mmCIF file of C-alpha atoms and ligand atoms in Angstrom:
data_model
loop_
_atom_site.group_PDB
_atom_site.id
_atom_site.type_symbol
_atom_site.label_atom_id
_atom_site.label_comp_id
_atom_site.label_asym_id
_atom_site.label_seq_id
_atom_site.Cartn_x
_atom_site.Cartn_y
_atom_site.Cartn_z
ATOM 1 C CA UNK A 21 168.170 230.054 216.196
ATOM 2 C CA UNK A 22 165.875 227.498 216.319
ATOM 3 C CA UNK A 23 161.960 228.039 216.108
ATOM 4 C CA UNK A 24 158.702 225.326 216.942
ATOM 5 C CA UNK A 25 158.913 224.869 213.174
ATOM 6 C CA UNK A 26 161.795 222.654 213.696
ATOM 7 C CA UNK A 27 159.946 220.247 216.366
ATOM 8 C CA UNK A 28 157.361 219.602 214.163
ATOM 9 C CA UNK A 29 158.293 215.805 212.365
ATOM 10 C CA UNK A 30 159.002 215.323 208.753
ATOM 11 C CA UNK A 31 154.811 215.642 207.797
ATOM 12 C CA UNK A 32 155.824 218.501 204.897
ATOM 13 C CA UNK A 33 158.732 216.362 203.453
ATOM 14 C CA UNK A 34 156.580 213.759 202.766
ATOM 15 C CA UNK A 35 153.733 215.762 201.213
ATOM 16 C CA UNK A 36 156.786 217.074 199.202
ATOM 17 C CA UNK A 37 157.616 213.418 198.512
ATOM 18 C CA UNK A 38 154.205 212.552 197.764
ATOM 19 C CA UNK A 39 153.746 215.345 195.232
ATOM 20 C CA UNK A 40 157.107 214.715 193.450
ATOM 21 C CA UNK A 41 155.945 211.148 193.356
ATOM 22 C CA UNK A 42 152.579 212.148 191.792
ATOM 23 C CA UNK A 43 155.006 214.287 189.134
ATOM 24 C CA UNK A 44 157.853 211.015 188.568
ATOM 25 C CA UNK A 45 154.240 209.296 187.519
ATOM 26 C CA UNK A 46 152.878 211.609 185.417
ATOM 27 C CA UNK A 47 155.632 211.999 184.149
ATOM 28 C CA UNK A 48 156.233 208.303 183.679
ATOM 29 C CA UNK A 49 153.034 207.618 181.856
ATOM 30 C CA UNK A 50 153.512 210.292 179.406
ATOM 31 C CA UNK A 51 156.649 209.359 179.044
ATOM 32 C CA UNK A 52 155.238 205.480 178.576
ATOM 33 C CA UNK A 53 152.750 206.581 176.294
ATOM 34 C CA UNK A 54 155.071 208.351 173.984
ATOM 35 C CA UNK A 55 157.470 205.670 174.127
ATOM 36 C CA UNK A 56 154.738 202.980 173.370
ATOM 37 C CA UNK A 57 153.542 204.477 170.025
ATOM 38 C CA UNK A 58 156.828 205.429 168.555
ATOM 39 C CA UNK A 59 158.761 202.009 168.380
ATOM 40 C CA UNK A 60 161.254 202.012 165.879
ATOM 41 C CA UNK A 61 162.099 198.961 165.273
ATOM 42 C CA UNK A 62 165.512 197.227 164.100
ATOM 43 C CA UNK A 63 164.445 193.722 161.952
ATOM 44 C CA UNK A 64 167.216 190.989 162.690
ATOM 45 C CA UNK A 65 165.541 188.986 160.094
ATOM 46 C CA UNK A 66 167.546 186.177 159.490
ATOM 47 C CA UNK A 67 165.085 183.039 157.944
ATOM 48 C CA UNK A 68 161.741 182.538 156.211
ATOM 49 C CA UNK A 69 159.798 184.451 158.796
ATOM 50 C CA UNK A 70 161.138 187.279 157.017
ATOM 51 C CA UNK A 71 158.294 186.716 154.432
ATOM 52 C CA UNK A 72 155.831 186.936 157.189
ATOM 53 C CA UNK A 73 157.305 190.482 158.448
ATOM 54 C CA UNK A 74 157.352 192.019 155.068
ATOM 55 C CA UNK A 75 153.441 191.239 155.246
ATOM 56 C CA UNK A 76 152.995 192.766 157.953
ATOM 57 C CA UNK A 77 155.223 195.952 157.619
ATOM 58 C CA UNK A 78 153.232 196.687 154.193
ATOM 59 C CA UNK A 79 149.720 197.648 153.361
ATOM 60 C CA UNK A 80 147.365 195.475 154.202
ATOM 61 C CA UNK A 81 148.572 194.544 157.965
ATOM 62 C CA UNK A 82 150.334 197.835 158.334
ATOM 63 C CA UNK A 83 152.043 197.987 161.387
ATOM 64 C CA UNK A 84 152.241 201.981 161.092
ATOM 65 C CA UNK A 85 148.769 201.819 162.554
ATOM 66 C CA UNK A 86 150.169 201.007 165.590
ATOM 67 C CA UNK A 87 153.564 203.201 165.958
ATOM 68 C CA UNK A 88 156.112 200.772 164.772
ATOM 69 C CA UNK A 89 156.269 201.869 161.145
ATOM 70 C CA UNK A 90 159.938 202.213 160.532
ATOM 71 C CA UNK A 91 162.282 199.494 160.563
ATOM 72 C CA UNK A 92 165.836 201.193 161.326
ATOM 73 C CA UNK A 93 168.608 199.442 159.884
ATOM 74 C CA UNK A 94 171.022 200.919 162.583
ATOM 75 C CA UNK A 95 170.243 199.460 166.086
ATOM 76 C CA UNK A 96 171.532 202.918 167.272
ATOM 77 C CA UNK A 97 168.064 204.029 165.891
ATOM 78 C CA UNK A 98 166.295 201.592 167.275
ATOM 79 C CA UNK A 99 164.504 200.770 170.557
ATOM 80 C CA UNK A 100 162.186 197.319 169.426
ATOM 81 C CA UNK A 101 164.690 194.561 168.306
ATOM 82 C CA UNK A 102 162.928 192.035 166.294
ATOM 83 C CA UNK A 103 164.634 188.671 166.052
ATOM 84 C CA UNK A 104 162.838 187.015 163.038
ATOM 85 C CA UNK A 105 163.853 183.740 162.324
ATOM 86 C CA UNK A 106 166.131 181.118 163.204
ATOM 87 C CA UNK A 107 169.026 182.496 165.201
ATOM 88 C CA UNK A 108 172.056 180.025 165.339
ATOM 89 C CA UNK A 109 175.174 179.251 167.148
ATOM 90 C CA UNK A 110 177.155 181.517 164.706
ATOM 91 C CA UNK A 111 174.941 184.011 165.021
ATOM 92 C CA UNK A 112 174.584 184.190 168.250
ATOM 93 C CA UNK A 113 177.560 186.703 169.156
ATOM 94 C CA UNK A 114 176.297 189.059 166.467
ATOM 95 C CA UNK A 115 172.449 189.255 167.745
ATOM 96 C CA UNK A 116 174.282 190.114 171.054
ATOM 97 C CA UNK A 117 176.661 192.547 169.792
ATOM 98 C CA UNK A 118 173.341 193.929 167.605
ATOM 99 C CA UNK A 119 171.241 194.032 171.397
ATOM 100 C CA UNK A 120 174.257 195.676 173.005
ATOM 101 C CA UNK A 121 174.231 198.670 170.718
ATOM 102 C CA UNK A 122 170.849 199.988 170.972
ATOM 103 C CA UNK A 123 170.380 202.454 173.176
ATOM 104 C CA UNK A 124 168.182 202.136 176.458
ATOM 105 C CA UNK A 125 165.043 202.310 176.548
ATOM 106 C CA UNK A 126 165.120 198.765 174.367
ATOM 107 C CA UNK A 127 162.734 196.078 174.115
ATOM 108 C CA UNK A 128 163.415 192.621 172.254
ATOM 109 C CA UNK A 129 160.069 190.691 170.524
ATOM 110 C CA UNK A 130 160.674 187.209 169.379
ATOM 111 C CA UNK A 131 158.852 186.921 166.456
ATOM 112 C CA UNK A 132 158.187 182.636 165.492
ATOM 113 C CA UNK A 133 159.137 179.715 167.249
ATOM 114 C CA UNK A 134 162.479 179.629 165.993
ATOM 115 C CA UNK A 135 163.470 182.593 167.685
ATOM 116 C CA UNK A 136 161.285 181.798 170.783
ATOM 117 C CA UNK A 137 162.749 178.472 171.299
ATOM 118 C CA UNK A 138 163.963 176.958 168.766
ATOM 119 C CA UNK A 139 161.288 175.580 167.020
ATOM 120 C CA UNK A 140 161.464 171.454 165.303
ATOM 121 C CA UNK A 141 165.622 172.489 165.085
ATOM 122 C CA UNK A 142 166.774 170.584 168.188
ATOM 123 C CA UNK A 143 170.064 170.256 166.422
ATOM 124 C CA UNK A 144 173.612 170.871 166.614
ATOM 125 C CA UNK A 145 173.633 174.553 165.086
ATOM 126 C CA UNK A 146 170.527 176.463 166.343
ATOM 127 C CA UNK A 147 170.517 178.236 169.369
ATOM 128 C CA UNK A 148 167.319 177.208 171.008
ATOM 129 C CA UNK A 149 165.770 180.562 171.931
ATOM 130 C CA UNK A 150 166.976 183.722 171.868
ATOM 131 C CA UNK A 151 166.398 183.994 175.749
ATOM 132 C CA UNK A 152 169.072 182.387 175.906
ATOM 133 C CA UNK A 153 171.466 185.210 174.650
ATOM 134 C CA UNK A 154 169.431 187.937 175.277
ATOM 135 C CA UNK A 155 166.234 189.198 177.544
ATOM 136 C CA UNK A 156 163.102 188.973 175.599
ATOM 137 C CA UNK A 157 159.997 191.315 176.443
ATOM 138 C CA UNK A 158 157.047 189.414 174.019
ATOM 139 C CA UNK A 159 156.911 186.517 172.587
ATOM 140 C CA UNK A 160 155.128 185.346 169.089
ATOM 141 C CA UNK A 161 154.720 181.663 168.092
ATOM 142 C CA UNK A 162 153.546 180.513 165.513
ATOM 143 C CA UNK A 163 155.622 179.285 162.166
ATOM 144 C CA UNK A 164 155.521 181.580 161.131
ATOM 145 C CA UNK A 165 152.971 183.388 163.199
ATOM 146 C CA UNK A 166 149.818 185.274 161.018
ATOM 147 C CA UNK A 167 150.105 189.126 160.995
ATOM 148 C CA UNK A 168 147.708 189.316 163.553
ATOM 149 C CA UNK A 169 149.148 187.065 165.743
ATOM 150 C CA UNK A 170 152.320 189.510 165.575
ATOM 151 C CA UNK A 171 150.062 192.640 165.774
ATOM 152 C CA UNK A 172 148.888 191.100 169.697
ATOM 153 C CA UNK A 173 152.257 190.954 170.294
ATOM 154 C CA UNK A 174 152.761 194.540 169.597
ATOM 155 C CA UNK A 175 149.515 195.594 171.676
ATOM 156 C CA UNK A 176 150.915 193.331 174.476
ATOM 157 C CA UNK A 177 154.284 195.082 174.187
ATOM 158 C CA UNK A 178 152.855 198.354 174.298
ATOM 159 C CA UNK A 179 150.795 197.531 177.259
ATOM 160 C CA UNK A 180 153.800 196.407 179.008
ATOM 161 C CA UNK A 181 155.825 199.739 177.926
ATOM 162 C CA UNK A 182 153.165 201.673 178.913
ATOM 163 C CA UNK A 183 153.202 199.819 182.711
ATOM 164 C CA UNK A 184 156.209 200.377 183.008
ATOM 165 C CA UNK A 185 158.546 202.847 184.830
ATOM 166 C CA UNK A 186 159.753 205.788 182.816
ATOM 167 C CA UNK A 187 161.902 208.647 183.595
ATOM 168 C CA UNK A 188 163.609 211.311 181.678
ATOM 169 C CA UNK A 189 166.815 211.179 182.579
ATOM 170 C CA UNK A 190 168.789 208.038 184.262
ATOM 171 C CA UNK A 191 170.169 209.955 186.654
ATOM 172 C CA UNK A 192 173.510 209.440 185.559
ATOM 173 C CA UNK A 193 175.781 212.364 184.445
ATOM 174 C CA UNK A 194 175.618 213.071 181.180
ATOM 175 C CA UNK A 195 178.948 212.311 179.126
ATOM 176 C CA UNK A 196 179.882 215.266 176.914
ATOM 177 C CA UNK A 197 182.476 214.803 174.507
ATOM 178 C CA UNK A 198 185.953 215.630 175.157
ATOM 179 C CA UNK A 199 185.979 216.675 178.714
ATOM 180 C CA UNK A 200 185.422 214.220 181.935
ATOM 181 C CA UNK A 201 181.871 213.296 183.137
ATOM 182 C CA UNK A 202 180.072 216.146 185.044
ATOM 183 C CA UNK A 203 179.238 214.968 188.922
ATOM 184 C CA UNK A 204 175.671 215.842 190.122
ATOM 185 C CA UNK B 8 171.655 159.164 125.626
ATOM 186 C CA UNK B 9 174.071 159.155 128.393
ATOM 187 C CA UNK B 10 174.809 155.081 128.434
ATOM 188 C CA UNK B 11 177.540 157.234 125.961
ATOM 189 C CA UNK B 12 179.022 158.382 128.838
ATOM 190 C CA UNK B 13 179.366 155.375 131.072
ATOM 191 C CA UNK B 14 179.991 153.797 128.088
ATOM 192 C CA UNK B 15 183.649 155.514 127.423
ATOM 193 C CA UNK B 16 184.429 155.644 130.832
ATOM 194 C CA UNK B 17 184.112 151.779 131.155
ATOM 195 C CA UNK B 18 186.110 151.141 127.910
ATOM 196 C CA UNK B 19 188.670 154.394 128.515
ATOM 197 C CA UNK B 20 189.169 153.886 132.703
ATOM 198 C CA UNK B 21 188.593 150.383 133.790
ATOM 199 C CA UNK B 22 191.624 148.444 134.005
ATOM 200 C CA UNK B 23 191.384 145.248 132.477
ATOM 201 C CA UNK B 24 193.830 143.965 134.351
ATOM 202 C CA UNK B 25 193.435 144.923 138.408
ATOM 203 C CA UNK B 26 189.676 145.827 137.850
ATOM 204 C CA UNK B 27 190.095 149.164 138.879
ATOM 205 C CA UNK B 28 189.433 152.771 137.267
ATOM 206 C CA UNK B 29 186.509 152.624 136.963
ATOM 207 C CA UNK B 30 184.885 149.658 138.989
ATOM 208 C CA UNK B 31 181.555 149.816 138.446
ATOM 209 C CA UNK B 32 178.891 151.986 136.078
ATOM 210 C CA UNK B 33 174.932 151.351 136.106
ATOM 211 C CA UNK B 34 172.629 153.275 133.517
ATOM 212 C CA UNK B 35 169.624 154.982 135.309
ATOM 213 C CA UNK B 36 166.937 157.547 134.170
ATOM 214 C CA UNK B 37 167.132 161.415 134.556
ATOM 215 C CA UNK B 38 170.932 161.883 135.557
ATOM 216 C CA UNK B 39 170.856 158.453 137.543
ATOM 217 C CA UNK B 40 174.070 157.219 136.061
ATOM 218 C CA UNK B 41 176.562 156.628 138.280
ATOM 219 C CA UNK B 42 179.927 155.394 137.484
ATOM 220 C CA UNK B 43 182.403 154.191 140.522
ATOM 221 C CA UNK B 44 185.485 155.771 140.218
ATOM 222 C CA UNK B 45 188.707 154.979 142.159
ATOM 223 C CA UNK B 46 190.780 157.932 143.890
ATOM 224 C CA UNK B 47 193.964 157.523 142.251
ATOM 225 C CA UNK B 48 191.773 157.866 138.765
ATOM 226 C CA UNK B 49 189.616 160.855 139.398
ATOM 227 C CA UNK B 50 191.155 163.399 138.443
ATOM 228 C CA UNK B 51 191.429 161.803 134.896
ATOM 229 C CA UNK B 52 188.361 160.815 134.815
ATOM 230 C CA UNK B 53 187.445 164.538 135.670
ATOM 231 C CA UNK B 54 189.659 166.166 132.979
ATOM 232 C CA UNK B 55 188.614 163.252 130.333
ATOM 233 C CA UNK B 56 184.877 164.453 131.074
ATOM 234 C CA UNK B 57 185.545 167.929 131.256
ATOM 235 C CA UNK B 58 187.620 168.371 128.075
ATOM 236 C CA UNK B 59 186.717 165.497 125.505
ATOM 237 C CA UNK B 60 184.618 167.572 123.012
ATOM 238 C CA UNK B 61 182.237 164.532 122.894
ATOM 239 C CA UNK B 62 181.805 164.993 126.577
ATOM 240 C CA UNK B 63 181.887 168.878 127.399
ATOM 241 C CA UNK B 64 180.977 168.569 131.441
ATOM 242 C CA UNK B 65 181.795 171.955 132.167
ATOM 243 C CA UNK B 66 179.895 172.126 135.224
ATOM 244 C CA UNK B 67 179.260 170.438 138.467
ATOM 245 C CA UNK B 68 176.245 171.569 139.754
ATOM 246 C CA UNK B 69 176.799 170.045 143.740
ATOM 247 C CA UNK B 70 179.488 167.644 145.345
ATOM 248 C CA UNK B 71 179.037 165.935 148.363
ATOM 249 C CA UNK B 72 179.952 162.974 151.006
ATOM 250 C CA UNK B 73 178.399 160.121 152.482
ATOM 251 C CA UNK B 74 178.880 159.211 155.145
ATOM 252 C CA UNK B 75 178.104 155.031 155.592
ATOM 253 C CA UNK B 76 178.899 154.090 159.540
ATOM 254 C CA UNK B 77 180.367 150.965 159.790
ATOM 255 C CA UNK B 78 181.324 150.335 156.564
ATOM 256 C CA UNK B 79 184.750 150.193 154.997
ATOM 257 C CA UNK B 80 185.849 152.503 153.487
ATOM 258 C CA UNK B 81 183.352 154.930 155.169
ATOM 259 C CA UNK B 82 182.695 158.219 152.897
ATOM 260 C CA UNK B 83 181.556 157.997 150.142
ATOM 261 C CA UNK B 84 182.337 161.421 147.803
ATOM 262 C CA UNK B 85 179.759 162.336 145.120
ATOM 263 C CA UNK B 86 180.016 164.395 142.558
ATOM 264 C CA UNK B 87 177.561 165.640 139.902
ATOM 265 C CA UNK B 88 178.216 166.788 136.484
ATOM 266 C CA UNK B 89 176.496 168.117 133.541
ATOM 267 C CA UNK B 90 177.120 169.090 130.318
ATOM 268 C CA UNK B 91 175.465 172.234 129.024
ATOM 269 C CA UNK B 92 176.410 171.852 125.900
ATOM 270 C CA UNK B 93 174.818 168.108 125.932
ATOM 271 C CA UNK B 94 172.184 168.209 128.260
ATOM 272 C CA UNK B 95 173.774 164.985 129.958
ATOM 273 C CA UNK B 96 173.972 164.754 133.847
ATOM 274 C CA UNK B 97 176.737 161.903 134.999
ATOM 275 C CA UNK B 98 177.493 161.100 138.551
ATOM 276 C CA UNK B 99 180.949 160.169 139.857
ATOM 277 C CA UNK B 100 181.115 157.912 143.368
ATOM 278 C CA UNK B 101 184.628 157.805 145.317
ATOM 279 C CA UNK B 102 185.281 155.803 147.992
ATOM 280 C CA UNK B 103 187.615 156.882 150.579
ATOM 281 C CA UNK B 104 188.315 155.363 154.033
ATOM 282 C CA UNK B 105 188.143 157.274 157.117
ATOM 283 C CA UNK B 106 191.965 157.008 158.154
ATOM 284 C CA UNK B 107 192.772 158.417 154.449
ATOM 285 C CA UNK B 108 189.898 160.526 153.997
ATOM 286 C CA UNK B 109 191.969 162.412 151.379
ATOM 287 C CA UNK B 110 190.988 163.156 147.945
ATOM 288 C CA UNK B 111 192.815 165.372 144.768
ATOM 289 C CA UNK B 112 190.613 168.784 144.536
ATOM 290 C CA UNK B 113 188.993 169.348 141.104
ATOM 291 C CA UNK B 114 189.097 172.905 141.869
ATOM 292 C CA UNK B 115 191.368 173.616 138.682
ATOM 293 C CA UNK B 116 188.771 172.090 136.652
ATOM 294 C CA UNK B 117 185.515 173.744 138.231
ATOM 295 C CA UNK B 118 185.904 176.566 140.058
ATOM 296 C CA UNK B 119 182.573 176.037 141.727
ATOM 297 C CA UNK B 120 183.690 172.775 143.018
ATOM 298 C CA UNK B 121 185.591 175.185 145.544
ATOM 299 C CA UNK B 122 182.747 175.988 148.223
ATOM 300 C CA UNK B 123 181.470 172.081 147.682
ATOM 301 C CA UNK B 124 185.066 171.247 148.804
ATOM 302 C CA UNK B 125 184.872 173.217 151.094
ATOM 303 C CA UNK B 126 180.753 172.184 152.474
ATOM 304 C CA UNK B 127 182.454 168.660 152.674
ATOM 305 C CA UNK B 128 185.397 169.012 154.848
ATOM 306 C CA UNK B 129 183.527 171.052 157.110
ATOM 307 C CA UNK B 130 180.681 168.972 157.326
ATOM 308 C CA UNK B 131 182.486 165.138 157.064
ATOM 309 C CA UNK B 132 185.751 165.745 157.455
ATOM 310 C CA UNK B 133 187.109 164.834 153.933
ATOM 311 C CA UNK B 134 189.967 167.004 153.141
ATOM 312 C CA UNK B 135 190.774 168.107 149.443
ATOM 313 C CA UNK B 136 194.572 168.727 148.331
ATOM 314 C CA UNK B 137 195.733 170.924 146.148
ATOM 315 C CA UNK B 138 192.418 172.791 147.276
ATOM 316 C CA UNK B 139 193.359 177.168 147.372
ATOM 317 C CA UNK B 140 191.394 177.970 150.279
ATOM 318 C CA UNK B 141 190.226 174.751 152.743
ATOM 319 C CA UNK B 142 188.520 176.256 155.655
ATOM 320 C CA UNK B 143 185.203 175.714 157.354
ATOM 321 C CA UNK B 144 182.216 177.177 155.333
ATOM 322 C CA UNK B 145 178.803 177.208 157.229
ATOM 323 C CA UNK B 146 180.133 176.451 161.100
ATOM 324 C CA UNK B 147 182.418 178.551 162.424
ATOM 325 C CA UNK B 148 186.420 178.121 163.284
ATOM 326 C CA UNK B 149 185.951 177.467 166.834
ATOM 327 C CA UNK B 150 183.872 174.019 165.960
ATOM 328 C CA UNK B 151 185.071 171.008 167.014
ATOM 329 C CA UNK B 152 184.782 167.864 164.756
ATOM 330 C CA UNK B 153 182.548 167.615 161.825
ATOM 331 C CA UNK B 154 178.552 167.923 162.451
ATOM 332 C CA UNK B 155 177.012 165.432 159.657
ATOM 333 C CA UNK B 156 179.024 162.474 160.315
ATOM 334 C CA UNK B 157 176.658 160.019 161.817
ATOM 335 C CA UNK B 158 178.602 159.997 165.318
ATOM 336 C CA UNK B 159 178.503 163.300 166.058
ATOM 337 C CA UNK B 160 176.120 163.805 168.387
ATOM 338 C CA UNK B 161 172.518 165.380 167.281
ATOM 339 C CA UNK B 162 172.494 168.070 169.763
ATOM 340 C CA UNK B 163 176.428 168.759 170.440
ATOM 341 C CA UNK B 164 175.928 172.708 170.588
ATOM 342 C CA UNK B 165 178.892 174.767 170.952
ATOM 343 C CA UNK B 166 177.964 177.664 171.870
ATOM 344 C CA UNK B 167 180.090 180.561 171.272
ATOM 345 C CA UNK B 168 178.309 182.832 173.761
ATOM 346 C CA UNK B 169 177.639 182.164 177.411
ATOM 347 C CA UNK B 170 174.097 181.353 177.196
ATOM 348 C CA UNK B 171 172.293 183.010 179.961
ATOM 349 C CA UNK B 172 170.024 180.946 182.884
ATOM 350 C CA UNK B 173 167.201 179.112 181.184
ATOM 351 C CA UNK B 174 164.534 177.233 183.541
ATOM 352 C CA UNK B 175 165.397 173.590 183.785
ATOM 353 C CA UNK B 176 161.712 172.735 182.940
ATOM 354 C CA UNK B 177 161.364 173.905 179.612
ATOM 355 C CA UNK B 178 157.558 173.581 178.318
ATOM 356 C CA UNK B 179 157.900 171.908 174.894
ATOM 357 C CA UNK B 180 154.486 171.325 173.991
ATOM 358 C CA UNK B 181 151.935 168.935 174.704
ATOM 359 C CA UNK B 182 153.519 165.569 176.149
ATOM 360 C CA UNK B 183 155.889 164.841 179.017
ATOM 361 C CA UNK B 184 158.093 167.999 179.873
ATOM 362 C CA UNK B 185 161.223 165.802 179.976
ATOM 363 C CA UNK B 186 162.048 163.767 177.119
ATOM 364 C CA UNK B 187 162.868 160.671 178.853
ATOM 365 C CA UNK B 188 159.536 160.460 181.099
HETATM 366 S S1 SF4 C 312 159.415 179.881 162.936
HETATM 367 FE FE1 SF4 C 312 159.040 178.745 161.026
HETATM 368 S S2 SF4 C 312 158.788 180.372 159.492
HETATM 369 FE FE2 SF4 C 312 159.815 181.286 161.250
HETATM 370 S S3 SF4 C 312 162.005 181.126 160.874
HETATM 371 FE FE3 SF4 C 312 161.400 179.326 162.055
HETATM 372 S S4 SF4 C 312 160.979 177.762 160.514
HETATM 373 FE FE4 SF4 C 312 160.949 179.736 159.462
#
């Protein structure tokens, strides 16, 4: 039985479209907001700008004003990898493996020159940048780079998080243990 | 103070006869004497230091190579030695060519000498025998040939990861973006 309803073209889908869409982005930029101020972060500190980190995770730069208070020393905790220091050929398979295991959402800063490119060891062993290995989201120079330096990194990270697209779920079927994925 | 030491190594180790032993000593300030030894001598020379109670060097606080290009023989092993007991510092020089770039461990004299065996095979190529454990120590098994010899090249990376794309033009600071312009 068909009615004049069905003539009329697909105007209410997309209205239903639009309003989902509205939703996803609401959604999205809670979501982003959220996200932004609760980076846990996993320290892959691995040369001297280690000193430079423990300055800033303490009291007087105190990156807990800004969300990222706890370093987690289980990427599996962790969504903001920090590569601090010289990364080098040896290395490199383990700062992969270490990016491989944390979870999505995951963002990688690359905190000094060493880790951005490099830095003055053009040399046999260092990789030069971690880009190389792995994507990188922000990058710090400096050797090492001041606090505050760092802290704009973390601003311009969470200005980035908070652009982008968020959604609850993937959209993938969840895997529950012991019996076969669930199709949706 | 220590002219002592280079002192009884002349007289005890330099052969009279063939010159060798110990082939040459020189007397420097602050742990600057140096005493050539020959490979076929050292570990004597080791074991005299080590256990002589007027010696007592019962530690060596870093070994390492040389590595002269172009010269014969090419590496050039160091070792450093002090006596706690004494507060005396000697240093040991052995020659050893790069064909027979061989030398007798002292790792049953120092047991620290073990990683500094270790650091100099790695790094030069200089193997140690009688050594318990001879295996790379700071690069990793995979590496091919020996990074701190002076013809290895400066940037020969091996990487042990497929590195992913990186933009040809690299910006590397102020100056020409290529090296060679
Ligand atoms: S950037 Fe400088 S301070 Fe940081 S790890 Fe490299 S050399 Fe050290």
């Amino acid at each position: 039985m068909s009615t004049e309803l069905d003539a009329i073209p697909s105007i209410i889908p997309t209205r239903r479209d639009d309003a989902i869409g509205a939703l996803e982005k609401m959604v999205s930029q809670g979501l982003g907001w959220a996200r932004k101020y609760s980076l846990f972060q996993y320290p892959f500190v691995t040369a001297c700008c280690g000193m430079e980190y423990m300055t800033l995770a303490s009291a007087r730069y105190d990156l807990d004003r800004f969300g990222a208070a706890l370093p987690r020393f289980s990427p599996r905790q962790a969504d903001l990898l920090m590569v601090v220091g010289t990364v080098n050929c040896k290395q490199a398979p383990i700062l992969r493996r270490v990016w491989e295991s944390i979870s999505e959402p995951k963002w990688v800063m690359a905190f000094g020159v060493c880790a951005s490119s490099g830095g003055f060891y053009d040399n046999y062993a260092t990789v030069q940048g971690i880009d190389r290995i792995i994507p990188v989201d922000v990058y710090v120079p400096g050797c090492p780079p001041r606090p505050e330096q760092v802290l704009d990194g973390i601003m311009m990270l969470q200005a980035k998080i908070q652009g982008q697209h968020h959604q609850l779920t993937e959209g993938k079927p969840l895997p529950v243990l012991g019996q076969a994925p669930r199709q949706r | 103070m220590a002219t002592i030491v280079i002192d009884a190594l002349v007289a005890r180790f330099r052969d009279p006869v063939k010159g060798d032993g110990v082939t040459g000593a020189s007397v420097g300030a602050g742990g600057d004497d140096t005493a050539f030894v020959t490979r076929e001598r050292l570990l004597e020379v080791c074991q005299f230091l080590r256990d002589d109670p007027g010696m007592q060097f019962n530690m060596a606080p870093y070994i390492t190579a040389v590595d002269y290009l172009g010269q014969e023989p090419r590496f050039e092993v160091v070792y450093n030695l002090l006596s706690t007991t004494r507060n005396w510092r000697v240093r040991l020089r052995v020659k050893v060519s790069e064909q027979d770039a061989v030398l007798p461990s002292v790792c049953g004299l120092w047991r620290g000498a073990n990683w500094f065996e270790r650091y100099c095979f790695d790094m030069y190529g200089i193997s140690f025998t009688g050594h318990p454990d001879l295996r790379r120590l700071y690069m990793y098994d995979e590496f091919v040939g020996h990074p701190l010899r002076k013809d290895y090249p400066l940037r020969g990376r091996q990487p042990l990861v497929t590195e992913l794309e990186v933009p040809e033009e690299q910006f590397r600071g102020p100056g020409p973006a290529r090296r060679s312009e």
